[in-house]
Coordinates of C-alpha atoms and ligand atoms in Angstrom, one line a residue:
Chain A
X1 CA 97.6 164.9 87.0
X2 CA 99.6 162.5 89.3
X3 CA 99.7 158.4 87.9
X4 CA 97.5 157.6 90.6
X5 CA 94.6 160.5 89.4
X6 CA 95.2 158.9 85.8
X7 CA 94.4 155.9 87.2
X8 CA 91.4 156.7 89.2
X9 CA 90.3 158.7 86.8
X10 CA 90.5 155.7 84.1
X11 CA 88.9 152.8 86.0
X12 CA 86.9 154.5 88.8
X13 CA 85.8 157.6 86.7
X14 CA 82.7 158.8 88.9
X15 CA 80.8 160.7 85.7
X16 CA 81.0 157.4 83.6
X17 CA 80.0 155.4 86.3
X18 CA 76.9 157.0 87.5
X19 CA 76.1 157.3 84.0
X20 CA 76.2 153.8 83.3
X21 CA 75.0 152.6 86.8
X22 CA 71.4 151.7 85.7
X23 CA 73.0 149.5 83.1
X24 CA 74.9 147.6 85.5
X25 CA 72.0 147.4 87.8
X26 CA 69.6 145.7 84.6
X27 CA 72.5 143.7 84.2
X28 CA 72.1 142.5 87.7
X29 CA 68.6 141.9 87.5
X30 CA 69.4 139.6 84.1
X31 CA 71.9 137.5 85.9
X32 CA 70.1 137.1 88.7
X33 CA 67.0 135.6 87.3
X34 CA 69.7 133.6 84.8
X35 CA 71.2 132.5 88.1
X36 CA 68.1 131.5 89.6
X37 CA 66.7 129.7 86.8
X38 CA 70.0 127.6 86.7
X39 CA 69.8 126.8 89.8
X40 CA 66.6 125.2 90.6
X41 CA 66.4 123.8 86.7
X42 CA 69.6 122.1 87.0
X43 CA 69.5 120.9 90.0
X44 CA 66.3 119.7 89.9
X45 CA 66.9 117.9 86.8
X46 CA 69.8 116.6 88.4
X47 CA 68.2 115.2 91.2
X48 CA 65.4 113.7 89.1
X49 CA 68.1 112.4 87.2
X50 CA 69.9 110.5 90.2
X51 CA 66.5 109.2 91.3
X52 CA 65.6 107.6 88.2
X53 CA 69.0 106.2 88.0
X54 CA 68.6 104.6 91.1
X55 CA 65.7 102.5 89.7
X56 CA 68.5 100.4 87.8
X57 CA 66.6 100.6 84.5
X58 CA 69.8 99.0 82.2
X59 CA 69.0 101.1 79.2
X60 CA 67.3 104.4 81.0
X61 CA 70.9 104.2 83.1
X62 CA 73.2 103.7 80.1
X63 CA 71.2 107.0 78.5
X64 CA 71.5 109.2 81.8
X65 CA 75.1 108.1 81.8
X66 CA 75.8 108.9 78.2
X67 CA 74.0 112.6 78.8
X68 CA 75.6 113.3 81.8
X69 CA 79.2 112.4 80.5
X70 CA 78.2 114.7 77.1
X71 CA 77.5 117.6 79.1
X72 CA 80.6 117.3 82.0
X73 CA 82.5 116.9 78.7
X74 CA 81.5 120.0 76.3
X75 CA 82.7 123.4 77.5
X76 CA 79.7 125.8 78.3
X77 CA 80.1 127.9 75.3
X78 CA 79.9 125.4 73.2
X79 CA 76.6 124.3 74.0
X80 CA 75.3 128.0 74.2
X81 CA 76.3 128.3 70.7
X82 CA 74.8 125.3 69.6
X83 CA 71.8 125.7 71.1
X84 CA 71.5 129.3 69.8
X85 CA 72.8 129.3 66.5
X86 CA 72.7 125.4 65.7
X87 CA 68.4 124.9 66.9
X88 CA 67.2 127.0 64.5
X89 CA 68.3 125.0 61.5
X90 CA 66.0 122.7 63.1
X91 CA 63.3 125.5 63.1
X92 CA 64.0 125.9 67.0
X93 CA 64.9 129.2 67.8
X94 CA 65.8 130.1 71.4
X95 CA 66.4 133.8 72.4
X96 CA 69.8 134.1 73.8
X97 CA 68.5 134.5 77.5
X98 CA 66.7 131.3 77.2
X99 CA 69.5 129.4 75.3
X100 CA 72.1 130.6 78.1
X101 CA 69.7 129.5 81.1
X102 CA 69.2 125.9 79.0
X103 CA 72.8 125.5 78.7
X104 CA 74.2 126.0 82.0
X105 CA 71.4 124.0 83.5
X106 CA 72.0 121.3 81.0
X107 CA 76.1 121.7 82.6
X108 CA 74.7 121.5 86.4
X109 CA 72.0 118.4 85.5
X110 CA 75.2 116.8 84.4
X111 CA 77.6 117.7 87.3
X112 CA 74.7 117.5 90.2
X113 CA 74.0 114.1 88.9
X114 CA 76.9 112.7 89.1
X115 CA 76.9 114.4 93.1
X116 CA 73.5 113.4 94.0
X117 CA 74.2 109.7 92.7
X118 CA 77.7 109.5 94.5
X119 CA 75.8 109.9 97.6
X120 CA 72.7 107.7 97.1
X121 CA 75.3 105.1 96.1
X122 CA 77.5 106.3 99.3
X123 CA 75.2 105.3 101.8
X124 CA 75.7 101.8 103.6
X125 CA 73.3 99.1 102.2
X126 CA 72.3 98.2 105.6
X127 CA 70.4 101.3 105.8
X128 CA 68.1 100.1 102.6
X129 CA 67.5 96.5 104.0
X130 CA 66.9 97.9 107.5
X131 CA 64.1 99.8 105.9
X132 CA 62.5 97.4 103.5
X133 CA 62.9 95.1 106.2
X134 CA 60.0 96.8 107.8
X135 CA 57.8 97.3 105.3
X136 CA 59.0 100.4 103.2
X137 CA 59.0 100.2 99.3
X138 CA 61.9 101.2 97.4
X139 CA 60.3 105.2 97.3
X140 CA 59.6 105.3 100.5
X141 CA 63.3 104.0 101.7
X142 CA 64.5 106.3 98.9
X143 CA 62.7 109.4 99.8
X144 CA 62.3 108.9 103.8
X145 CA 66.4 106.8 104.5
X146 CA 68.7 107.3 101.6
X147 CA 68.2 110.5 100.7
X148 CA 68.5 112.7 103.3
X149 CA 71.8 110.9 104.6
X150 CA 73.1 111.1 100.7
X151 CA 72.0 115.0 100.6
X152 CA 74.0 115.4 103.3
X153 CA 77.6 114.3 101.7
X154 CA 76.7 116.3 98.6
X155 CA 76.2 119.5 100.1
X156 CA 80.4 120.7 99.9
X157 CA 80.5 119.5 96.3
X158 CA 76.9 120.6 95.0
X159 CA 77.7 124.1 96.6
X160 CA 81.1 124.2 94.9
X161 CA 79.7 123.3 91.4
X162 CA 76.6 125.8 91.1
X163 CA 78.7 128.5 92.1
X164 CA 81.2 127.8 89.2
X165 CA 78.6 127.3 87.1
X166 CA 76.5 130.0 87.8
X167 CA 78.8 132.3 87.2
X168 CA 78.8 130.7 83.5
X169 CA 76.2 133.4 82.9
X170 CA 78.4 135.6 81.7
X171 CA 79.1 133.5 78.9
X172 CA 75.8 135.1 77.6
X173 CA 77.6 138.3 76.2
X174 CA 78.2 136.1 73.5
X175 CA 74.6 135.4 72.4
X176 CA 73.7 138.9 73.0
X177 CA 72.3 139.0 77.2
X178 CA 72.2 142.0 79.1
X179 CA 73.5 140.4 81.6
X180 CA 76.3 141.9 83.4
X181 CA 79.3 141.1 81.9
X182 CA 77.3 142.0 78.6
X183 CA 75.9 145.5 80.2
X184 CA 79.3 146.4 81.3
X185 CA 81.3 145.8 78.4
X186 CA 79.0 147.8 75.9
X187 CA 79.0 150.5 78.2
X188 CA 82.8 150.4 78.1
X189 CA 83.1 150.8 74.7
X190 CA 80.3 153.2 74.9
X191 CA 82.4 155.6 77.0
X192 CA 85.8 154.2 75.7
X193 CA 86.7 153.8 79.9
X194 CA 86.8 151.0 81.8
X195 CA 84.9 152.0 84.7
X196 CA 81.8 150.3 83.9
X197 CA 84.0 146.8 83.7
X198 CA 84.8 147.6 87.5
X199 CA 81.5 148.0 88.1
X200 CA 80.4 144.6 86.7
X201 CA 83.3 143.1 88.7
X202 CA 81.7 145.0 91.8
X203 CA 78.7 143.5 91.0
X204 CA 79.9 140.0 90.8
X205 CA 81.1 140.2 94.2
X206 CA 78.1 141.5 95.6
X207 CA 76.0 138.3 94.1
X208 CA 78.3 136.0 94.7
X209 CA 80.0 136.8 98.1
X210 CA 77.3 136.2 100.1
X211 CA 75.9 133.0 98.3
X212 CA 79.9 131.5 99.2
X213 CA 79.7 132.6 102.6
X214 CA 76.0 131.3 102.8
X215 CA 77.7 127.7 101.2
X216 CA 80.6 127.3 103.9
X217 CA 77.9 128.0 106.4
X218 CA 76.0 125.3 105.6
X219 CA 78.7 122.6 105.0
X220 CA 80.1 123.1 108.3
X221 CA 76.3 123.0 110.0
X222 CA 75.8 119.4 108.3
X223 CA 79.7 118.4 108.7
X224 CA 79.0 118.8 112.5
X225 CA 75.7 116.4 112.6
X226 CA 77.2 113.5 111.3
Chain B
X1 CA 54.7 69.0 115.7
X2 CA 51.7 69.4 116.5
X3 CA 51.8 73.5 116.8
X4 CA 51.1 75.7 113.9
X5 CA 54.1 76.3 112.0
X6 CA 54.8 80.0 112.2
X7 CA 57.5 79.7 109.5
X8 CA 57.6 76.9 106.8
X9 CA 60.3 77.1 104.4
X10 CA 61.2 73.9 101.9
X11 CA 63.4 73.4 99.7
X12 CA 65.2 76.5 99.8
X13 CA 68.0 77.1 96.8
X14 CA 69.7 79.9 96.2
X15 CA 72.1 80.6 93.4
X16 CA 75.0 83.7 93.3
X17 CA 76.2 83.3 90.4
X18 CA 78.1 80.3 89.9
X19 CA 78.2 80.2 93.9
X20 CA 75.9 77.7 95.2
X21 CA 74.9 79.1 98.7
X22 CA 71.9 77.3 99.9
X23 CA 71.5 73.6 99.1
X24 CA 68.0 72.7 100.1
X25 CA 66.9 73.9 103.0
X26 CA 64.0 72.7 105.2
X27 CA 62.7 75.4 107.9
X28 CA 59.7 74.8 109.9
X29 CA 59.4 77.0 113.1
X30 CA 56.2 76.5 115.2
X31 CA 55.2 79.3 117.0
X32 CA 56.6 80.7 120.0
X33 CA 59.6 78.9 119.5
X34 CA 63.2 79.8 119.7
X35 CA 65.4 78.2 117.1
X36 CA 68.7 78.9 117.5
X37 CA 71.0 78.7 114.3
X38 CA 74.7 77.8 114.5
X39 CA 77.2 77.3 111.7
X40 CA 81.1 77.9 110.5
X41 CA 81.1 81.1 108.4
X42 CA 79.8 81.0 105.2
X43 CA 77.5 77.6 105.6
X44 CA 74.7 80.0 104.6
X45 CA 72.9 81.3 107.8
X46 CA 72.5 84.9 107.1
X47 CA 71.3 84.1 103.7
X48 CA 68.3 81.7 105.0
X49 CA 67.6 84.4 107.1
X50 CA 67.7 87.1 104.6
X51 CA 65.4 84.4 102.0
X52 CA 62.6 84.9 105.1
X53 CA 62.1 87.9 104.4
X54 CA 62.7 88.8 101.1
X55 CA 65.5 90.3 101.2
X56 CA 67.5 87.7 99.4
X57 CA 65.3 86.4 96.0
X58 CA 65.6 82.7 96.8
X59 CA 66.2 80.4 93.2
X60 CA 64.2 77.8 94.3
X61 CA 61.8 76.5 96.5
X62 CA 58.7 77.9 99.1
X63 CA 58.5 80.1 102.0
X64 CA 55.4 80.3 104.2
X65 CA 55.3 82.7 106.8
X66 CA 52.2 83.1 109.5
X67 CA 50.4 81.7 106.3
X68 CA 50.9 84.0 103.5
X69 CA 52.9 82.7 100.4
X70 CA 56.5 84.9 100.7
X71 CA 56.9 83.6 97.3
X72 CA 54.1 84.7 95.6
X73 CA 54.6 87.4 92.8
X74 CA 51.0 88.4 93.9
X75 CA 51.5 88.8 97.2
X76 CA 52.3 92.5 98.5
X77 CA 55.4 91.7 100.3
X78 CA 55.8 95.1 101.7
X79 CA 53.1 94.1 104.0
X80 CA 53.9 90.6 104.7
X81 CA 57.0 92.1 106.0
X82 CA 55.7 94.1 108.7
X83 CA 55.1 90.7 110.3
X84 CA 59.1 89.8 110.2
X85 CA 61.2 91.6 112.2
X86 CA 64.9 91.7 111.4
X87 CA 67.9 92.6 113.5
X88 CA 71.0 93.0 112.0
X89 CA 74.5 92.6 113.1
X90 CA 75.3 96.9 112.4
X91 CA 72.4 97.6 114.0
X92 CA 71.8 99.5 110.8
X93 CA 69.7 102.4 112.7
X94 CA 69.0 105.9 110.3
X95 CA 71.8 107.7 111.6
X96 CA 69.9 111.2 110.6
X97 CA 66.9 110.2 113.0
X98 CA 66.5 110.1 117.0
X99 CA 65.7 106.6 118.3
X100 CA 62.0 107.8 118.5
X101 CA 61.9 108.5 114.7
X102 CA 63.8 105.2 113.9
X103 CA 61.1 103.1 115.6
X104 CA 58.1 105.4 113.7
X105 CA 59.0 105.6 110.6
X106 CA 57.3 102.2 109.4
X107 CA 54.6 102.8 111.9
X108 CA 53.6 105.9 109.9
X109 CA 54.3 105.0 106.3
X110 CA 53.1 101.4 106.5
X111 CA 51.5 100.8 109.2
X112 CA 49.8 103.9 108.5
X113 CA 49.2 105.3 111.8
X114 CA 49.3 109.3 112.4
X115 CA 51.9 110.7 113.6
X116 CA 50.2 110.9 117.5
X117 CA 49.9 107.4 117.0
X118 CA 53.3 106.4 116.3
X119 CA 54.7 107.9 118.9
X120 CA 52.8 106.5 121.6
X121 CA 53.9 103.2 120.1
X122 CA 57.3 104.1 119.6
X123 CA 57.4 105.0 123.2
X124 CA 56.0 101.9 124.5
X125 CA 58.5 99.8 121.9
X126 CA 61.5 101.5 123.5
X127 CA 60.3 101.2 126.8
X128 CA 60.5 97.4 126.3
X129 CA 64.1 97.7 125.8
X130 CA 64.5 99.6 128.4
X131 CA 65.4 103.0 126.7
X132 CA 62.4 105.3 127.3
X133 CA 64.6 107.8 128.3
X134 CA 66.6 107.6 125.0
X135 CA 63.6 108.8 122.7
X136 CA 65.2 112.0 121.4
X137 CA 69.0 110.9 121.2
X138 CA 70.4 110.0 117.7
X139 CA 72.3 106.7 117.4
X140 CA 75.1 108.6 117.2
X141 CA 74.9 109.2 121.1
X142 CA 73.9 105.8 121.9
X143 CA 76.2 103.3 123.2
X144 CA 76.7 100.1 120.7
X145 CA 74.2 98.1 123.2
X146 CA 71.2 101.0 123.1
X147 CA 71.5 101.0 119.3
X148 CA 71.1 97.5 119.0
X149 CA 67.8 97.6 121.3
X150 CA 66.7 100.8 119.4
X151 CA 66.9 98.3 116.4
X152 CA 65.1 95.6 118.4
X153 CA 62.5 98.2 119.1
X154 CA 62.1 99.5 115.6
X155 CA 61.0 96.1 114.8
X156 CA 58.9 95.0 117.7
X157 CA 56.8 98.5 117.6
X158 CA 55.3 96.5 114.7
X159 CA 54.0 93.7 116.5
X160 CA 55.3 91.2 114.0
X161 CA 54.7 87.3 114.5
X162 CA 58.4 86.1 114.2
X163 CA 62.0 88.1 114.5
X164 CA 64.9 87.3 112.8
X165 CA 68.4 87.8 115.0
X166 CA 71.3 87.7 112.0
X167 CA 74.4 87.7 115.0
X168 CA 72.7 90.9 117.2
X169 CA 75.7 90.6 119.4
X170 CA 78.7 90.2 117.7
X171 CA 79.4 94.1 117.0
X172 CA 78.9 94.6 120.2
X173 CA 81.2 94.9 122.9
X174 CA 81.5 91.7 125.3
X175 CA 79.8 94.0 128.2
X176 CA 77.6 95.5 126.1
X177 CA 76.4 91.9 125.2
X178 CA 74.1 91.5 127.9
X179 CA 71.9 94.2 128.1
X180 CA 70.5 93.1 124.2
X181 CA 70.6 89.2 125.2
X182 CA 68.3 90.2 128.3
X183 CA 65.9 92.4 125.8
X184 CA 65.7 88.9 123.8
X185 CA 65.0 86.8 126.4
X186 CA 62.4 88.8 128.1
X187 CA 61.1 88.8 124.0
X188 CA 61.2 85.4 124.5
X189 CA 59.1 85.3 127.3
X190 CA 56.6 87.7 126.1
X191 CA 55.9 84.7 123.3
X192 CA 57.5 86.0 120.4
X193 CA 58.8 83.4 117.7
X194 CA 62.7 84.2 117.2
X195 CA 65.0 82.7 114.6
X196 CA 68.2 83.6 116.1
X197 CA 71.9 83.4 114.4
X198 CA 74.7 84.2 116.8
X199 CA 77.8 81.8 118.6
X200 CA 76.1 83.0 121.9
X201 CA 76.2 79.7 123.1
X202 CA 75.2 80.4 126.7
X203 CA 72.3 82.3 125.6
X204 CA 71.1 78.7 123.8
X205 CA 71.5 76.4 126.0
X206 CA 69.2 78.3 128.2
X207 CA 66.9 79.8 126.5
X208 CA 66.5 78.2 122.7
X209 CA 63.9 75.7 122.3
X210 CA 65.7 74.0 119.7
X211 CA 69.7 74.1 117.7
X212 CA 70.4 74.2 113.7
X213 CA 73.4 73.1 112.8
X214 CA 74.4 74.4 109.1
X215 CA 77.1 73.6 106.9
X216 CA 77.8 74.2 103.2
X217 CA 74.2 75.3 102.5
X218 CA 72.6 72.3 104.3
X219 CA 70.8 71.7 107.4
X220 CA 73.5 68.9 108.9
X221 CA 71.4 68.5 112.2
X222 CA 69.0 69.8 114.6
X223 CA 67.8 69.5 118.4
X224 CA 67.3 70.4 121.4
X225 CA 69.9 72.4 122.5
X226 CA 71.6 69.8 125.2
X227 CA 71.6 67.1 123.0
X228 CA 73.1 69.2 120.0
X229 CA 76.1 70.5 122.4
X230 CA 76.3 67.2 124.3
X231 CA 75.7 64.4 122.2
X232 CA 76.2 65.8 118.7
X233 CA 75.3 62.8 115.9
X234 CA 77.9 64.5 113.1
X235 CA 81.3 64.4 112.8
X236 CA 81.4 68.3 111.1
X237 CA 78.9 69.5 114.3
X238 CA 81.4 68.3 116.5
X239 CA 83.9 69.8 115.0
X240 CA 82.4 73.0 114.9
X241 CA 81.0 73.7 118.8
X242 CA 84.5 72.2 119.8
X243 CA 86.0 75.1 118.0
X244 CA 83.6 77.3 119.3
X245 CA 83.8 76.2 123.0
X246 CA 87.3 76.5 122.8
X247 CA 87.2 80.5 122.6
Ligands
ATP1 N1 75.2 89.1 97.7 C1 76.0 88.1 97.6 N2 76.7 87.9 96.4 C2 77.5 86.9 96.2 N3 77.8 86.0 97.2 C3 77.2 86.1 98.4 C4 76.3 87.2 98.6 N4 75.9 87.1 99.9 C5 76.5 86.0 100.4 N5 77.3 85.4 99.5 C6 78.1 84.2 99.7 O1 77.3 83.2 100.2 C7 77.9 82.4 101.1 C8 77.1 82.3 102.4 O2 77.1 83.6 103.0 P1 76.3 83.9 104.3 O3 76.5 85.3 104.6 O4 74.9 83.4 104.2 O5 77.1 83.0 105.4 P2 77.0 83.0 106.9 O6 76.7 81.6 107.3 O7 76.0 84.0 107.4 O8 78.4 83.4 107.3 P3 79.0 84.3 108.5 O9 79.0 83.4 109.8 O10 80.3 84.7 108.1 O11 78.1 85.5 108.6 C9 79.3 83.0 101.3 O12 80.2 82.3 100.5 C10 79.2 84.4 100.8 O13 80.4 84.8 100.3
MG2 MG1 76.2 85.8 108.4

């Protein structure tokens, strides 16, 4: 056997992989509902976040503040652990798909608030007086003037973020996900090969390629309104 | 006078902090009338404008507009403001909107007409200023001029009883000027009370019914127009449309 059959034959070794390709493909299915859930979650709480900070509540804003900092601040897999091993002492118990999805959208509330707020505070204050000037309240000028100018500026950086966050999922091999990192790495020490692991990493790049191509797209159709 | 005052404002104090911006002022503004405000930067103009309306929280004192307390904790000043047109110096039109939706959006979220509605107004608003064929471009593709009649239009299409000018020309640039001074006049015309700051001092002398004269938060004096450029009574006024005469 030549050195490159060996290695072929080590990391693309076509009986292991079709043999593990349905555990890959569950693994896909995991991360992409993890990925999803994230996504909408933490962005959603993020925005939410933003708006209520915008109402200028003193103590409300120094508590938004204090979580968002908390959660920028604490690596990923810390908070996975806690939440999964550290809640049930407090007779809280999470499965580790659920403690995975709370954690990472816990990390994007934080990040994605900081975004959404650096844009609502980014926009000129003449746009707010022009608007109340005529009549709007505060959530109308919010909703119908701010907003969709401050959405605007966030887009490069909100894109950015999810991705790297997203692909956190694979921080749930630790508390026991099928997701694909997970999937792949038991099936490697299943078979004692690493074909599955280029399988995973195959994977990765199918979910993930087109959602970064998809992102540029978009930042450089809203770069080109301004 | 005899008129109805449109706008009565008395007493007016406002506080920033430490900074003591507005001294005492005494407003009244009959309506259709033209009163032109003048005064060295910083005397306080675009803050008694700003008190009109609202947007400014005054410390101290009353503000009656078209007879409904501006004041009032009870009154839904939302509402009352639909009456006061304001016109800033940026123009400060929503940059992600055409010039049709800038002038609609209050229509249809306060006036609360539909959306058919609105745009037959908003039409008709810009046609005033002479931009109907402008409905679908974004300020973005507007010369400085059109935004600022865009802006004039945005508040107009409400139909409000007096407009507030804080320096509508002085972005602009000095050929620019006249297209917006024209939209005013013919405003002006058309019976609408204005409160106008700006150092246009042609546009004054023949077209403003009366002059204000500010200086360090006070009222110093006030006329008609001729007599405040050609006889002024203080040494500060003077002072101050010498300066300005002299650019
Ligand atoms: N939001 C604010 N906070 C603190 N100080 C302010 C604020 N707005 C205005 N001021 C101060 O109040 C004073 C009056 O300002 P104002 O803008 O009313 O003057 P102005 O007569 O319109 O001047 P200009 O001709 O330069 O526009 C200035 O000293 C200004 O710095
Ligand atoms: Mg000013």
């Amino acid at each position: 056997m030549s050195t490159w059959d060996r290695f072929v034959d080590t990391f693309f070794n076509g009986k292991v992989m079709a043999k593990y390709l349905p555990d890959i493909l569950s693994g896909m299915v995991v991360t992409i509902e993890l990925a999803v859930l994230i996504v909408i979650t933490g962005l959603g709480a993020g925005l939410a976040l933003a708006l209520i900070r915008s109402l200028a509540i003193r103590p409300l804003n120094w508590l938004i503040v204090f979580t968002v900092d908390l959660f920028r601040a604490l690596p990923p897999l810390v908070i996975i652990v806690l939440i999964y091993f550290g809640l049930p002492y407090a007779d809280l118990s999470f499965s580790g798909f659920v403690s995975t999805w709370l954690s990472l959208a816990l990390v994007l509330m934080a990040f994605s608030e900081e975004i959404f707020w650096a844009g609502i505070t980014s926009v000129h204050k003449g746009q707010w007086e022009a608007s109340r000037s005529t009549g709007l309240s505060f959530g109308q000028t919010l909703m119908n003037v701010v907003l969709p100018q401050a959405l605007r500026l966030t887009i490069p950086p909100l894109t950015n973020r999810t991705i790297a966050i997203t692909k956190g999922t694979a921080l749930g091999t630790v508390v026991a996900v099928t997701e694909i990192l997970g999937e792949a790495s038991s099936a490697m020490s299943n078979s004692y090969n690493p074909s599955p692991l280029m399988m995973g990493a195959a994977a990765y790049l199918v979910l993930f390629l087109p959602v970064v191509v998809l992102a540029r797209r978009l930042e450089r159709k809203f770069a080109w309104k301004r | 006078m005899a008129t109805l005052s449109i706008v009565d404002a008395r007493a007016i104090h406002k506080h920033f902090g430490a900074l003591h911006v507005l001294k005492g002022v005494d407003l009244k503004v009959a309506e259709r009338e033209l009163v032109f405000v003048i005064g060295p930067s910083g005397s306080g103009k675009s803050t008694l404008l700003r008190c009109l309306n609202r947007l400014e929280e005054p410390s101290s004192g009353s503000i009656v507009v078209d007879g409904i307390d501006m004041l009032d904790p009870r009154t839904d000043i939302n509402h009352a403001r639909q009456r006061i047109g304001m016109v800033f110096q940026s123009f400060n039109l929503y940059p992600h909107m055409t010039a049709l939706g800038n002038v609609t959006l209050a229509l249809r979220k306060v006036a609360g007409k539909s959306r058919a509605e609105a745009d037959r107004l908003g039409h008709a608003a810009l046609e005033r200023v002479g931009l109907a064929d402008r409905a679908e471009h974004t300020p973005g593709q507007l010369s400085g001029g059109q935004q600022q009649r865009v802006a004039i239009a945005r508040s107009i299409a409400l139909e409000p009883r007096v407009m507030l000018f804080d320096e509508p020309t002085s972005a602009l640039d000095p050929e620019l000027v006249g297209s917006v001074l024209e939209v005013m006049r013919s405003l002006r015309e058309s019976g609408m009370t204005m409160i106008v700051v700006s150092h246009e001092m042609g546009f004054a002398r023949n077209a403003a019914d009366r002059v204000v004269f500010m200086d360090d938060g006070l009222i110093v004096e006030q006329g008609a127009p001729a007599e405040i450029f050609e006889h002024p009574a203080h040494d500060r006024t003077r002072a101050f449309i010498g300066q300005i005469q002299r650019h």
